[in-house]
mmCIF file of C-alpha atoms in Angstrom:
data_model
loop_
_atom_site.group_PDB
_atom_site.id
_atom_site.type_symbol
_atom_site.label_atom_id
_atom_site.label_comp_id
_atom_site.label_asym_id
_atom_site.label_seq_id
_atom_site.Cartn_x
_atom_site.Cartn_y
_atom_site.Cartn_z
ATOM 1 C CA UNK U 7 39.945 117.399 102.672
ATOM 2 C CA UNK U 8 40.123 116.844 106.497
ATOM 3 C CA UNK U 9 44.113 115.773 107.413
ATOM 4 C CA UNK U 10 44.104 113.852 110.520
ATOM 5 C CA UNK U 11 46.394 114.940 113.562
ATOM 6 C CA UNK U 12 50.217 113.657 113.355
ATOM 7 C CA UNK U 13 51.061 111.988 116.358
ATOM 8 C CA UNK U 14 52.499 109.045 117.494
ATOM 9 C CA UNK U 15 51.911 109.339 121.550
ATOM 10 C CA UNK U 16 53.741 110.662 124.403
ATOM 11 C CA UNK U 17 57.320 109.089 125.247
ATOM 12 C CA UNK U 18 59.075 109.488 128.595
ATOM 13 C CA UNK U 19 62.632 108.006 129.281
ATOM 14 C CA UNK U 20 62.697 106.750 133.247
ATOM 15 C CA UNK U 21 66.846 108.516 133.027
ATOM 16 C CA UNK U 22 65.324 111.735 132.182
ATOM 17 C CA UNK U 23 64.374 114.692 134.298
ATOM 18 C CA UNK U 24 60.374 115.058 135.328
ATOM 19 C CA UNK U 25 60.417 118.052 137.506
ATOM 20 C CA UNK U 26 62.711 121.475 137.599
ATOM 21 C CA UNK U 27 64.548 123.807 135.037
ATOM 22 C CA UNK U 28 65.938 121.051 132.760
ATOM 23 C CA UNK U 29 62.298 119.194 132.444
ATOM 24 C CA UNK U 30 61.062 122.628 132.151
ATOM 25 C CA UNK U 31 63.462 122.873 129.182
ATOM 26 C CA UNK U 32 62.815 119.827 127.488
ATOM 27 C CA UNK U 33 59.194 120.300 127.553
ATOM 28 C CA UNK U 34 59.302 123.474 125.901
ATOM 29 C CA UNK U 35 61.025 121.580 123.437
ATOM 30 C CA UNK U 36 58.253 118.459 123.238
ATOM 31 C CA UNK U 37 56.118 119.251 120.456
ATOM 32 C CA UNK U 38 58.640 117.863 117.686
ATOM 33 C CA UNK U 39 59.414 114.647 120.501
ATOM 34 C CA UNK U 40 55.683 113.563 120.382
ATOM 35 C CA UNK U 41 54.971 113.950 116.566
ATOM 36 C CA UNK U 42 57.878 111.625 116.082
ATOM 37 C CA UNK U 43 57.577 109.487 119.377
ATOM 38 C CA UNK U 44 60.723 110.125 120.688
ATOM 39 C CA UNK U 45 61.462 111.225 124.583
ATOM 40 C CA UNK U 46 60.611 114.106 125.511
ATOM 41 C CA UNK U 47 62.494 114.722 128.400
ATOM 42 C CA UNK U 48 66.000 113.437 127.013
ATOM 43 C CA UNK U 49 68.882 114.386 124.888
ATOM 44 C CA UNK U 50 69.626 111.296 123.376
ATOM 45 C CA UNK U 51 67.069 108.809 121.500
ATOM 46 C CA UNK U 52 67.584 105.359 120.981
ATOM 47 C CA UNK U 53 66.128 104.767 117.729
ATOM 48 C CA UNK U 54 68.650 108.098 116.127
ATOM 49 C CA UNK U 55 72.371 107.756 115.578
ATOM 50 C CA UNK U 56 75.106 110.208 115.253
ATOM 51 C CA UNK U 57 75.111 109.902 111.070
ATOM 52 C CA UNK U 58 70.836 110.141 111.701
ATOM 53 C CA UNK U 59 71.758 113.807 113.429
ATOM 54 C CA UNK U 60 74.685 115.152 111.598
ATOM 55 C CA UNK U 61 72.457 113.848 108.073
ATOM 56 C CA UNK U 62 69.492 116.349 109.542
ATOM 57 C CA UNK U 63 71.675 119.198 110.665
ATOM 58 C CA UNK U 64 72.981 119.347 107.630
ATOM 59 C CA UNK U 65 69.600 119.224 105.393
ATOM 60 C CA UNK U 66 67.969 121.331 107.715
ATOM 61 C CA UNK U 67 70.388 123.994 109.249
ATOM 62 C CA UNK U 68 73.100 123.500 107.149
ATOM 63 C CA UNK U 69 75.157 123.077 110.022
ATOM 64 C CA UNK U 70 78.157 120.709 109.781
ATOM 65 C CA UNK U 71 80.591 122.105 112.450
ATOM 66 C CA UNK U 72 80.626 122.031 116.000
ATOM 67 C CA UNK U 73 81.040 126.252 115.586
ATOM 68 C CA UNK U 74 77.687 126.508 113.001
ATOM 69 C CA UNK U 75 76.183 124.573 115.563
ATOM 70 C CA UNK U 76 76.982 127.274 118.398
ATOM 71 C CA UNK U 77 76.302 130.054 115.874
ATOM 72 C CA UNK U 78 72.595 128.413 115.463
ATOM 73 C CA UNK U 79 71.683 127.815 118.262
ATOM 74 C CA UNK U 80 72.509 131.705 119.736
ATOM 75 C CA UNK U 81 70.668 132.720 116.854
ATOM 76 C CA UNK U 82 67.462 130.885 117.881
ATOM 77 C CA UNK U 83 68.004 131.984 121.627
ATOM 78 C CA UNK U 84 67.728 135.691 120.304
ATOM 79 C CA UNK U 85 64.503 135.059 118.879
ATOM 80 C CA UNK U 86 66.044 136.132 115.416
ATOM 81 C CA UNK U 87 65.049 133.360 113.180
ATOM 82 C CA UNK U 88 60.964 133.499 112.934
ATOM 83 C CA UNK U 89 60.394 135.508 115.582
ATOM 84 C CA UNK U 90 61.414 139.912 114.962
ATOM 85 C CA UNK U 91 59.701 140.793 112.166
ATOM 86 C CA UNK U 92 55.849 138.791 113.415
ATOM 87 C CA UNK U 93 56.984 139.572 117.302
ATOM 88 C CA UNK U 94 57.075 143.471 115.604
ATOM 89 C CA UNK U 95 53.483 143.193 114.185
ATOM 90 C CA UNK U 96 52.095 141.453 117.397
ATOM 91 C CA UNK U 97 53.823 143.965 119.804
ATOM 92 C CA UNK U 98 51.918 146.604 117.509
ATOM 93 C CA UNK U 99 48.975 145.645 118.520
ATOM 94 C CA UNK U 100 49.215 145.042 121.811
ATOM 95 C CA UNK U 101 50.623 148.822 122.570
ATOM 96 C CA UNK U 102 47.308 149.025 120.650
ATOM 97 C CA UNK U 103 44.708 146.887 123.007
ATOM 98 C CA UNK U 104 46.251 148.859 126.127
ATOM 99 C CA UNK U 105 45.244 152.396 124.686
ATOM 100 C CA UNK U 106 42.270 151.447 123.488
ATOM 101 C CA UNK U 107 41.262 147.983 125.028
ATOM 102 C CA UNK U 108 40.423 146.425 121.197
ATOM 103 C CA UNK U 109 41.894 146.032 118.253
ATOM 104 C CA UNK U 110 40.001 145.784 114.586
ATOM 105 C CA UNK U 111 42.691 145.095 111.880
ATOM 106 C CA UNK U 112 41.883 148.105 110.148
ATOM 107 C CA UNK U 113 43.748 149.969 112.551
ATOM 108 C CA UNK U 114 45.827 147.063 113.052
ATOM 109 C CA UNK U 115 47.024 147.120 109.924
ATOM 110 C CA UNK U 116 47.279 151.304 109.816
ATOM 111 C CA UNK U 117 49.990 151.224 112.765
ATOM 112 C CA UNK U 118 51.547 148.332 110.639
ATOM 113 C CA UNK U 119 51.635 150.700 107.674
ATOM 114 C CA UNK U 120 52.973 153.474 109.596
ATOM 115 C CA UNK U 121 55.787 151.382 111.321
ATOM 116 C CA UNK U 122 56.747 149.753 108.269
ATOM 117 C CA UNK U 123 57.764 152.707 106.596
ATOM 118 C CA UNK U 124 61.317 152.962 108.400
ATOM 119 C CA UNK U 125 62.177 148.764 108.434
ATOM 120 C CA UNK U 126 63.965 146.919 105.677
ATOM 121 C CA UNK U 127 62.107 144.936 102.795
ATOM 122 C CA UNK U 128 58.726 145.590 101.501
ATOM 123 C CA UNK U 129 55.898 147.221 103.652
ATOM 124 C CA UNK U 130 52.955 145.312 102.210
ATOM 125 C CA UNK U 131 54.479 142.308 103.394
ATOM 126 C CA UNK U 132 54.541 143.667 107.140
ATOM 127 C CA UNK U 133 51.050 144.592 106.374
ATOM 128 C CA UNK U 134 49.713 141.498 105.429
ATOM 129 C CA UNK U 135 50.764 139.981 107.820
ATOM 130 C CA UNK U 136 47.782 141.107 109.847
ATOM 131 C CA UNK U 137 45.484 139.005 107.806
ATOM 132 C CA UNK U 138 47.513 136.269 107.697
ATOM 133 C CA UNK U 139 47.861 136.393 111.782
ATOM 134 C CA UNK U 140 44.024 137.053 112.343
ATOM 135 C CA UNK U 141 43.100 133.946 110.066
ATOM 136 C CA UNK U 142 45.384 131.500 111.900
ATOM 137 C CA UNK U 143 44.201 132.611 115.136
ATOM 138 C CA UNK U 144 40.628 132.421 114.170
ATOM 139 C CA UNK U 145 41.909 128.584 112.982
ATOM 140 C CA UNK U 146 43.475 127.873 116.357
ATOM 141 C CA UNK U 147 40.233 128.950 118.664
ATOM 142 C CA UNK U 148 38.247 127.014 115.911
ATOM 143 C CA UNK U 149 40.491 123.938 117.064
ATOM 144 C CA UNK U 150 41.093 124.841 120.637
ATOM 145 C CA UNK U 151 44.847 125.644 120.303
ATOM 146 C CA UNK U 152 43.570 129.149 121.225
ATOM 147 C CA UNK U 153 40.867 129.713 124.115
ATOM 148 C CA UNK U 154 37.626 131.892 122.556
ATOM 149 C CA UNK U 155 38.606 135.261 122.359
ATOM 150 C CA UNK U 156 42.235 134.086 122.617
ATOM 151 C CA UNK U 157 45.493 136.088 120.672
ATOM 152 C CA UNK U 158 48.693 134.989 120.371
ATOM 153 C CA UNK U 159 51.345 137.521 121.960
ATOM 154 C CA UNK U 160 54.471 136.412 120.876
ATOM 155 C CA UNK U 161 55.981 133.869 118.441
ATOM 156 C CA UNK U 162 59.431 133.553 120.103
ATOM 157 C CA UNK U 163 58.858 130.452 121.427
ATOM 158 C CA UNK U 164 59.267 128.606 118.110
ATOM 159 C CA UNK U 165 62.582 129.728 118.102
ATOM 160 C CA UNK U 166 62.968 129.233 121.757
ATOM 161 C CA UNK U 167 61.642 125.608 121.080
ATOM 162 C CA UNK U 168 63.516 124.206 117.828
ATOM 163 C CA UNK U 169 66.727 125.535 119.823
ATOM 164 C CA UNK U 170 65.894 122.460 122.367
ATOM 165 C CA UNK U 171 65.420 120.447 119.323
ATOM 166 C CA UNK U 172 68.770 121.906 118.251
ATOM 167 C CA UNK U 173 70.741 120.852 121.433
ATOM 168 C CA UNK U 174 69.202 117.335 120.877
ATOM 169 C CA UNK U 175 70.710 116.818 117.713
ATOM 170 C CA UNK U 176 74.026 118.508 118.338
ATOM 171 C CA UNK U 177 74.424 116.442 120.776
ATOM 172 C CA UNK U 178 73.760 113.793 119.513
ATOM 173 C CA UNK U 179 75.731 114.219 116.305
ATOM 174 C CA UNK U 180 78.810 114.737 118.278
ATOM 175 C CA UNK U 181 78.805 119.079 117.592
ATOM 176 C CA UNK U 182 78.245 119.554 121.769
ATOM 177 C CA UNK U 183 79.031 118.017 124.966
ATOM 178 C CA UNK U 184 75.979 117.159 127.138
ATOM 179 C CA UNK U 185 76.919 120.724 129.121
ATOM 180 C CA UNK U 186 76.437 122.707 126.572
ATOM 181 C CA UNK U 187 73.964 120.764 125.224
ATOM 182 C CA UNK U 188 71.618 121.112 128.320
ATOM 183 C CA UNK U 189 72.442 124.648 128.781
ATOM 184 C CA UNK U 190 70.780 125.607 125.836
ATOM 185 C CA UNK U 191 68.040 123.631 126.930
ATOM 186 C CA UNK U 192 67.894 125.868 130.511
ATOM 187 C CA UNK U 193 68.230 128.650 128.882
ATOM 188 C CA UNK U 194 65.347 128.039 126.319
ATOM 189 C CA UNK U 195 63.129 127.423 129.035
ATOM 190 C CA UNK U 196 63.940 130.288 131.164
ATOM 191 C CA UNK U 197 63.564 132.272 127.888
ATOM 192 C CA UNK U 198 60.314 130.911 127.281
ATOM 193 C CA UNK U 199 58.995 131.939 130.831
ATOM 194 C CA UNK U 200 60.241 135.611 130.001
ATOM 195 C CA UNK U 201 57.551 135.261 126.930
ATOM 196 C CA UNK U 202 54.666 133.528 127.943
ATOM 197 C CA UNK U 203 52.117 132.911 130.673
ATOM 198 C CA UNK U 204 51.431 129.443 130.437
ATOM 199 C CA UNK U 205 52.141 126.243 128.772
ATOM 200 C CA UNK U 206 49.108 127.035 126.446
ATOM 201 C CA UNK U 207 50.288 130.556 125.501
ATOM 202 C CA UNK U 208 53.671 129.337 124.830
ATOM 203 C CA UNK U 209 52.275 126.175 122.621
ATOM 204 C CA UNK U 210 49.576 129.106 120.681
ATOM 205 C CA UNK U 211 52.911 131.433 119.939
ATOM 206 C CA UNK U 212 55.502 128.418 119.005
ATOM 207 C CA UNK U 213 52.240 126.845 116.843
ATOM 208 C CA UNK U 214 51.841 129.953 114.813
ATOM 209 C CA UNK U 215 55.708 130.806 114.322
ATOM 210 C CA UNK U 216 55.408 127.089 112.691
ATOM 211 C CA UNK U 217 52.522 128.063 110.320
ATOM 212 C CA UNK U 218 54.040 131.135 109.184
ATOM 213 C CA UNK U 219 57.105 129.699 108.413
ATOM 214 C CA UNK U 220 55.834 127.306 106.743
ATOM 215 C CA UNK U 221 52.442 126.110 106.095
ATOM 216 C CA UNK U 222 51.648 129.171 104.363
ATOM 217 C CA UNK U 223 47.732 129.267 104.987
ATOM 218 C CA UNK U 224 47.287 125.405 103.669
ATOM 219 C CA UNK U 225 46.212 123.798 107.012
ATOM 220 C CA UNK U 226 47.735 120.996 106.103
ATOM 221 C CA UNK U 227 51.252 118.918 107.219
ATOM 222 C CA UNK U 228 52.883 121.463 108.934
ATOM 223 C CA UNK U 229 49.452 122.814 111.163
ATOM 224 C CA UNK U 230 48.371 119.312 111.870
ATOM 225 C CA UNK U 231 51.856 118.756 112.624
ATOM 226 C CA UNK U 232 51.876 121.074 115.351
ATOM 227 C CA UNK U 233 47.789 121.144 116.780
ATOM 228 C CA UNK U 234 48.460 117.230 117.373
ATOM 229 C CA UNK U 235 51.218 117.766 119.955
ATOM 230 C CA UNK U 236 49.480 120.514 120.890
ATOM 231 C CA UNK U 237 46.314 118.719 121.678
ATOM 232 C CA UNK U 238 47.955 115.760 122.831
ATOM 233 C CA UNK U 239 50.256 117.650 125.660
ATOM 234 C CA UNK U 240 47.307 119.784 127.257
ATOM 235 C CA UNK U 241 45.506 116.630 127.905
ATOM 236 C CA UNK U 242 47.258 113.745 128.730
ATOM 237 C CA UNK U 243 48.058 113.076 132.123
ATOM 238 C CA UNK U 244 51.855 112.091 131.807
ATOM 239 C CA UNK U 245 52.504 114.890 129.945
ATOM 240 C CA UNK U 246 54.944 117.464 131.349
ATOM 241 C CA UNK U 247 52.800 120.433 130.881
ATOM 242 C CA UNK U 248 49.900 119.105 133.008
ATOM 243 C CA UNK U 249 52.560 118.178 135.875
ATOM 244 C CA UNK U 250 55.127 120.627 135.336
ATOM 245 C CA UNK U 251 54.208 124.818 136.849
ATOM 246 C CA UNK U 252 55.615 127.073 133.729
ATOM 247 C CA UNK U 253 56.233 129.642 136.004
#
């Protein structure tokens, strides 16, 4: 079954930033803004009201103080919600690629084995993580999130991204001021230049923290969900990544 891309266009609010560190910010935050049509480059949307945000931080964070709000968002500016176990397995092979200048996953996999030994939970799960990794990628360059030949270096930029989202809804369910609430914004997007490249490495690493977490190899909701935006943001010419430098 072919499932068509999720999204509903590209919104800008006039009010909003378009250029420097706070646009920056919110665009590393826009994938989630243009599946759902809401501004990218804003905390507030018009359409949401506080009980709308304090209803989804609770179902989806379980967040329903101003202090488990603080104590999320921290957490996803660490990179320690998706991101240390996969950012492990992907670091692994590119100490690999620089000794050796490729990779095959059979020796991908063997300095997964051998790392794995001395980390908490269950190694196999480290180690299959190299298959599921190489199949999504293969996926992405198959549907242009990835260029040919293209990996994905680091999946901290999901994290880095849903804390944007995160400030949005704190904000606007009363659990931050607009401060704070933009200063998690900044500092997701100077986090996210620390990471990545470009706008299309960053989009590559936040889509497959996504998958991982959840689409678990069905290519369905949750990757459409996610190469839509993607799509949508490399090629239109409001959007912020084709007018905004990422570095």
């Amino acid at each position: 079954m072919v499932v068509c891309d999720h999204v509903e266009g590209l919104v800008a609010t006039p009010a909003g930033p378009f250029y420097g560190p706070l646009a920056h910010g919110f665009a590393c935050g826009a994938h989630l803004p243009v599946h759902v049509s809401s501004p990218w480059n804003a905390l507030g949307d018009p359409v949401r009201d506080f009980d709308d945000d304090r209803l989804a931080l609770a179902d989806s964070w379980g967040i329903t103080t101003p202090q488990g709000w603080r104590r999320q968002a921290d957490h996803l500016l660490a990179g320690l919600d998706v991101g240390p176990e996969i950012d492990a397995v992907l670091g692994l092979r590119r100490r690999l690629r620089q000794r050796t200048g490729t990779v095959d996953p059979t020796a991908w996999r063997a300095a997964v084995r051998d790392w794995a030994v001395g980390q908490p939970g269950d190694p196999r799960e480290l180690v299959d993580l190299v298959g599921v990794i190489t199949r999504y990628e293969a996926r992405f360059r198959a549907d242009g999130v990835l260029p040919p030949g293209g990996v994905v270096n680091s999946v901290l930029g999901y994290d880095y991204g849903r804390a944007v989202s995160l400030a949005r809804r704190g904000h606007g369910g009363g659990f931050c001021d607009h401060t704070a609430a933009e200063a998690v914004v900044l500092a997701a997007g100077a986090l996210c230049r620390r990471a990545y490249t470009s706008w299309a490495d960053f989009s590559a690493g936040y889509a497959l923290g996504r998958v991982i977490r959840f689409d678990r190899e069905e290519y369905g909701h949750m990757y459409v969900s996610v190469r839509g935006p993607h799509r949508l943001l490399m090629t239109e010419r409001s959007s912020p990544w084709v007018h905004l430098p990422f570095s």
